[in-house]
């Protein structure tokens, strides 16, 4: 049982390049999330998908787009990378069946934009 | 304004030296408060959910408690393998599917 799988694990981009971060979960969860984690800032929500077919902005959505491809997969795209997007990106999923459903996280993608 | 504030930012203890980590929150109508553990290079790992004041949950050397304004993570007789960053989070108000808001974490080091 893999849980939440993120690819790639590491990536280096030049300013202006684009890339897509992939995320897949095998727990049949309804909701999926993208967070970024920066030193001194904690985890901040970028986008989320409450259910298949829906996506919504979180706290820090600027510069990103997302696609909920199916119930299992949720991708995050950087169209034109900027140094401020250097961060560790975590995907998470949740049953979201009611109050108190925990999020289950992948092990992250470490992105450096030069 | 921060909804979730954790203290201290960092804590160094000797093996066996018990202590507590604090998480204070300012959201109204708390739906759920969560504790996670994060090891270097890994994603956060779920530990506990607390729903209402007075609730307690335990797992091995860890016990989480909740009041109307804060939560504590008590660590009893810690071992070096308890070294990690501990994160506190509250459920966002949108009905359970719109994620969690996290504090910045407490970096705990247990020295042998």
CSV table of C-alpha atoms in Angstrom, one decimal:
chain,number,residue,atom,x,y,z
A,1,UNK,CA,0.0,0.0,0.0
A,2,UNK,CA,1.9,3.0,-1.3
A,3,UNK,CA,-0.3,5.8,0.2
A,4,UNK,CA,0.5,9.1,-1.5
A,5,UNK,CA,3.2,9.0,-4.2
A,6,UNK,CA,4.8,12.2,-5.5
A,7,UNK,CA,7.1,12.6,-8.5
A,8,UNK,CA,9.7,13.8,-9.0
A,9,UNK,CA,11.5,13.8,-5.7
A,10,UNK,CA,13.9,16.6,-6.7
A,11,UNK,CA,13.9,19.2,-9.5
A,12,UNK,CA,16.0,22.1,-10.5
A,13,UNK,CA,14.5,24.7,-12.9
A,14,UNK,CA,15.7,27.9,-14.4
A,15,UNK,CA,13.6,31.0,-14.1
A,16,UNK,CA,10.8,31.0,-16.7
A,17,UNK,CA,10.8,27.2,-17.2
A,18,UNK,CA,7.6,25.2,-16.7
A,19,UNK,CA,7.0,21.9,-15.0
A,20,UNK,CA,4.3,19.7,-13.6
A,21,UNK,CA,4.4,17.9,-10.2
A,22,UNK,CA,2.6,14.7,-10.1
A,23,UNK,CA,0.7,13.1,-7.2
A,24,UNK,CA,-1.3,9.9,-6.9
A,25,UNK,CA,-3.1,8.2,-4.0
A,26,UNK,CA,-4.3,4.6,-3.7
A,27,UNK,CA,-6.5,5.1,-0.6
A,28,UNK,CA,-9.7,5.9,-2.6
A,29,UNK,CA,-9.8,9.3,-0.9
A,30,UNK,CA,-12.2,12.0,-2.0
A,31,UNK,CA,-10.1,15.1,-1.4
A,32,UNK,CA,-6.6,16.0,-2.4
A,33,UNK,CA,-4.3,19.0,-1.6
A,34,UNK,CA,-1.1,20.7,-2.6
A,35,UNK,CA,0.9,22.5,0.1
A,36,UNK,CA,4.3,24.2,0.1
A,37,UNK,CA,6.7,24.2,3.0
A,38,UNK,CA,9.2,27.0,3.5
A,39,UNK,CA,11.6,27.6,6.5
A,40,UNK,CA,9.9,29.9,9.0
A,41,UNK,CA,6.6,29.8,7.1
A,42,UNK,CA,5.2,26.4,7.8
A,43,UNK,CA,2.9,24.5,5.5
A,44,UNK,CA,0.7,26.7,3.3
A,45,UNK,CA,-2.2,25.4,1.2
A,46,UNK,CA,-1.8,26.2,-2.5
A,47,UNK,CA,-4.9,24.5,-4.1
A,48,UNK,CA,-7.2,21.7,-3.1
A,49,UNK,CA,-9.7,19.4,-4.7
A,50,UNK,CA,-12.6,18.6,-2.5
A,51,UNK,CA,-13.9,15.9,-4.9
A,52,UNK,CA,-13.2,14.6,-8.4
A,53,UNK,CA,-14.1,17.3,-10.9
A,54,UNK,CA,-13.6,20.3,-8.5
A,55,UNK,CA,-10.6,22.5,-7.6
A,56,UNK,CA,-10.3,25.6,-5.4
A,57,UNK,CA,-7.7,28.1,-4.4
A,58,UNK,CA,-6.0,27.9,-1.1
A,59,UNK,CA,-3.9,30.5,0.8
A,60,UNK,CA,-1.1,30.9,-1.8
A,61,UNK,CA,-2.4,30.0,-5.3
A,62,UNK,CA,-0.6,32.7,-7.5
A,63,UNK,CA,1.7,31.2,-10.1
A,64,UNK,CA,0.2,27.7,-9.9
A,65,UNK,CA,-2.4,25.7,-11.7
A,66,UNK,CA,-3.9,22.3,-10.8
A,67,UNK,CA,-5.7,19.5,-12.5
A,68,UNK,CA,-7.7,16.7,-10.8
A,69,UNK,CA,-7.2,14.2,-13.5
A,70,UNK,CA,-9.3,11.5,-11.8
A,71,UNK,CA,-10.0,10.4,-8.3
A,72,UNK,CA,-6.5,9.1,-7.8
A,73,UNK,CA,-4.4,11.9,-9.4
A,74,UNK,CA,-3.9,15.6,-8.7
A,75,UNK,CA,-1.2,17.5,-10.5
A,76,UNK,CA,0.4,20.9,-9.8
A,77,UNK,CA,1.8,23.0,-12.7
A,78,UNK,CA,4.2,25.9,-12.6
A,79,UNK,CA,3.8,27.7,-15.9
A,80,UNK,CA,6.7,30.1,-15.5
A,81,UNK,CA,8.9,29.3,-12.5
A,82,UNK,CA,10.2,32.0,-10.3
A,83,UNK,CA,12.9,31.9,-7.6
A,84,UNK,CA,10.2,32.6,-5.0
A,85,UNK,CA,8.7,29.2,-5.9
A,86,UNK,CA,11.8,27.4,-4.5
A,87,UNK,CA,10.2,25.2,-1.8
A,88,UNK,CA,9.3,21.7,-0.8
A,89,UNK,CA,5.9,20.8,-2.2
A,90,UNK,CA,3.7,18.2,-0.5
A,91,UNK,CA,0.6,16.5,-1.9
A,92,UNK,CA,-1.9,15.1,0.6
A,93,UNK,CA,-5.2,13.3,0.5
A,94,UNK,CA,-8.1,12.8,2.8
A,95,UNK,CA,-11.4,10.9,3.0
A,96,UNK,CA,-13.0,14.2,3.9
A,97,UNK,CA,-16.1,12.2,4.9
A,98,UNK,CA,-16.8,14.5,7.8
A,99,UNK,CA,-15.4,16.3,10.7
A,100,UNK,CA,-11.9,15.5,11.7
A,101,UNK,CA,-10.6,13.5,8.7
A,102,UNK,CA,-6.8,13.6,8.8
A,103,UNK,CA,-4.7,14.4,5.8
A,104,UNK,CA,-2.2,11.8,4.6
A,105,UNK,CA,1.0,13.3,3.0
A,106,UNK,CA,3.5,12.2,0.4
A,107,UNK,CA,7.2,12.6,1.0
A,108,UNK,CA,7.5,15.8,-1.1
A,109,UNK,CA,9.1,17.3,-4.2
A,110,UNK,CA,12.1,19.5,-3.5
A,111,UNK,CA,12.1,22.2,-6.1
A,112,UNK,CA,14.9,24.8,-6.7
A,113,UNK,CA,14.4,27.6,-9.2
A,114,UNK,CA,17.6,29.4,-10.2
B,1,UNK,CA,-3.2,37.0,12.0
B,2,UNK,CA,-2.0,33.5,12.8
B,3,UNK,CA,-4.7,31.0,13.6
B,4,UNK,CA,-2.3,28.5,15.0
B,5,UNK,CA,0.8,29.3,17.1
B,6,UNK,CA,3.2,26.7,18.3
B,7,UNK,CA,5.8,27.1,21.1
B,8,UNK,CA,8.6,26.7,21.6
B,9,UNK,CA,10.1,26.9,18.1
B,10,UNK,CA,12.8,24.4,19.2
B,11,UNK,CA,13.4,22.3,22.3
B,12,UNK,CA,16.4,20.2,23.3
B,13,UNK,CA,15.9,17.6,26.0
B,14,UNK,CA,17.9,14.8,27.5
B,15,UNK,CA,16.7,11.3,27.1
B,16,UNK,CA,14.1,10.6,29.8
B,17,UNK,CA,13.4,14.3,30.4
B,18,UNK,CA,9.6,14.8,30.1
B,19,UNK,CA,8.2,18.0,28.6
B,20,UNK,CA,5.3,19.6,26.8
B,21,UNK,CA,4.8,21.3,23.5
B,22,UNK,CA,2.1,24.0,23.1
B,23,UNK,CA,-0.3,24.8,20.3
B,24,UNK,CA,-2.6,27.8,20.8
B,25,UNK,CA,-5.4,28.5,18.3
B,26,UNK,CA,-7.7,31.4,17.6
B,27,UNK,CA,-10.4,29.9,15.3
B,28,UNK,CA,-13.9,30.0,16.5
B,29,UNK,CA,-16.0,26.8,16.4
B,30,UNK,CA,-13.1,24.4,16.3
B,31,UNK,CA,-14.0,21.4,14.2
B,32,UNK,CA,-10.8,19.4,14.8
B,33,UNK,CA,-7.2,19.9,16.0
B,34,UNK,CA,-4.5,17.6,14.6
B,35,UNK,CA,-1.0,16.7,15.6
B,36,UNK,CA,1.6,15.5,13.1
B,37,UNK,CA,5.2,14.3,13.3
B,38,UNK,CA,7.6,15.2,10.6
B,39,UNK,CA,11.0,13.6,10.1
B,40,UNK,CA,13.7,15.3,8.0
B,41,UNK,CA,13.1,14.7,4.3
B,42,UNK,CA,9.7,13.2,4.9
B,43,UNK,CA,6.1,14.3,4.8
B,44,UNK,CA,4.1,14.9,8.0
B,45,UNK,CA,2.8,11.7,9.6
B,46,UNK,CA,-0.6,11.9,11.4
B,47,UNK,CA,-0.6,11.3,15.1
B,48,UNK,CA,-3.9,12.5,16.7
B,49,UNK,CA,-7.2,14.3,16.2
B,50,UNK,CA,-8.9,16.1,19.1
B,51,UNK,CA,-12.4,17.5,18.8
B,52,UNK,CA,-13.5,19.0,22.1
B,53,UNK,CA,-12.1,20.6,25.2
B,54,UNK,CA,-11.1,18.0,27.8
B,55,UNK,CA,-10.4,15.3,25.3
B,56,UNK,CA,-7.1,13.4,25.6
B,57,UNK,CA,-5.4,10.9,23.3
B,58,UNK,CA,-2.3,8.8,23.8
B,59,UNK,CA,0.2,6.9,21.7
B,60,UNK,CA,3.3,5.3,23.3
B,61,UNK,CA,5.2,8.2,25.0
B,62,UNK,CA,2.9,10.9,23.6
B,63,UNK,CA,-0.3,12.3,25.0
B,64,UNK,CA,-2.3,15.1,23.4
B,65,UNK,CA,-4.8,17.3,25.4
B,66,UNK,CA,-7.2,20.0,24.3
B,67,UNK,CA,-8.6,23.1,26.0
B,68,UNK,CA,-10.8,25.8,24.5
B,69,UNK,CA,-7.8,27.8,23.5
B,70,UNK,CA,-4.8,25.5,23.2
B,71,UNK,CA,-3.5,22.0,22.9
B,72,UNK,CA,-0.5,20.3,24.6
B,73,UNK,CA,1.6,17.5,23.3
B,74,UNK,CA,3.1,15.8,26.4
B,75,UNK,CA,6.2,13.7,25.9
B,76,UNK,CA,7.0,11.3,28.7
B,77,UNK,CA,10.5,9.9,29.2
B,78,UNK,CA,11.4,10.6,25.6
B,79,UNK,CA,13.9,8.6,23.5
B,80,UNK,CA,16.2,9.8,20.8
B,81,UNK,CA,13.9,8.3,18.2
B,82,UNK,CA,11.2,10.9,19.3
B,83,UNK,CA,13.4,13.6,17.8
B,84,UNK,CA,11.4,15.3,15.0
B,85,UNK,CA,9.4,18.4,14.2
B,86,UNK,CA,5.9,18.3,15.7
B,87,UNK,CA,3.2,20.1,13.8
B,88,UNK,CA,-0.2,21.3,15.0
B,89,UNK,CA,-3.1,22.1,12.7
B,90,UNK,CA,-6.8,23.1,12.8
B,91,UNK,CA,-9.4,22.1,10.3
B,92,UNK,CA,-10.5,24.8,7.9
B,93,UNK,CA,-14.1,25.9,8.3
B,94,UNK,CA,-15.4,24.7,4.9
B,95,UNK,CA,-16.9,21.4,6.0
B,96,UNK,CA,-13.9,19.1,6.2
B,97,UNK,CA,-12.7,19.0,2.6
B,98,UNK,CA,-10.8,22.3,2.4
B,99,UNK,CA,-7.7,21.3,4.2
B,100,UNK,CA,-5.9,22.2,7.4
B,101,UNK,CA,-4.1,25.4,8.6
B,102,UNK,CA,-0.8,24.5,10.2
B,103,UNK,CA,1.4,26.1,12.8
B,104,UNK,CA,5.1,26.5,12.1
B,105,UNK,CA,6.1,23.5,14.3
B,106,UNK,CA,8.3,22.7,17.2
B,107,UNK,CA,11.7,21.1,16.4
B,108,UNK,CA,12.4,18.6,19.2
B,109,UNK,CA,15.8,17.1,19.8
B,110,UNK,CA,16.3,14.3,22.3
B,111,UNK,CA,19.9,13.8,23.3
B,112,UNK,CA,21.1,10.4,24.5
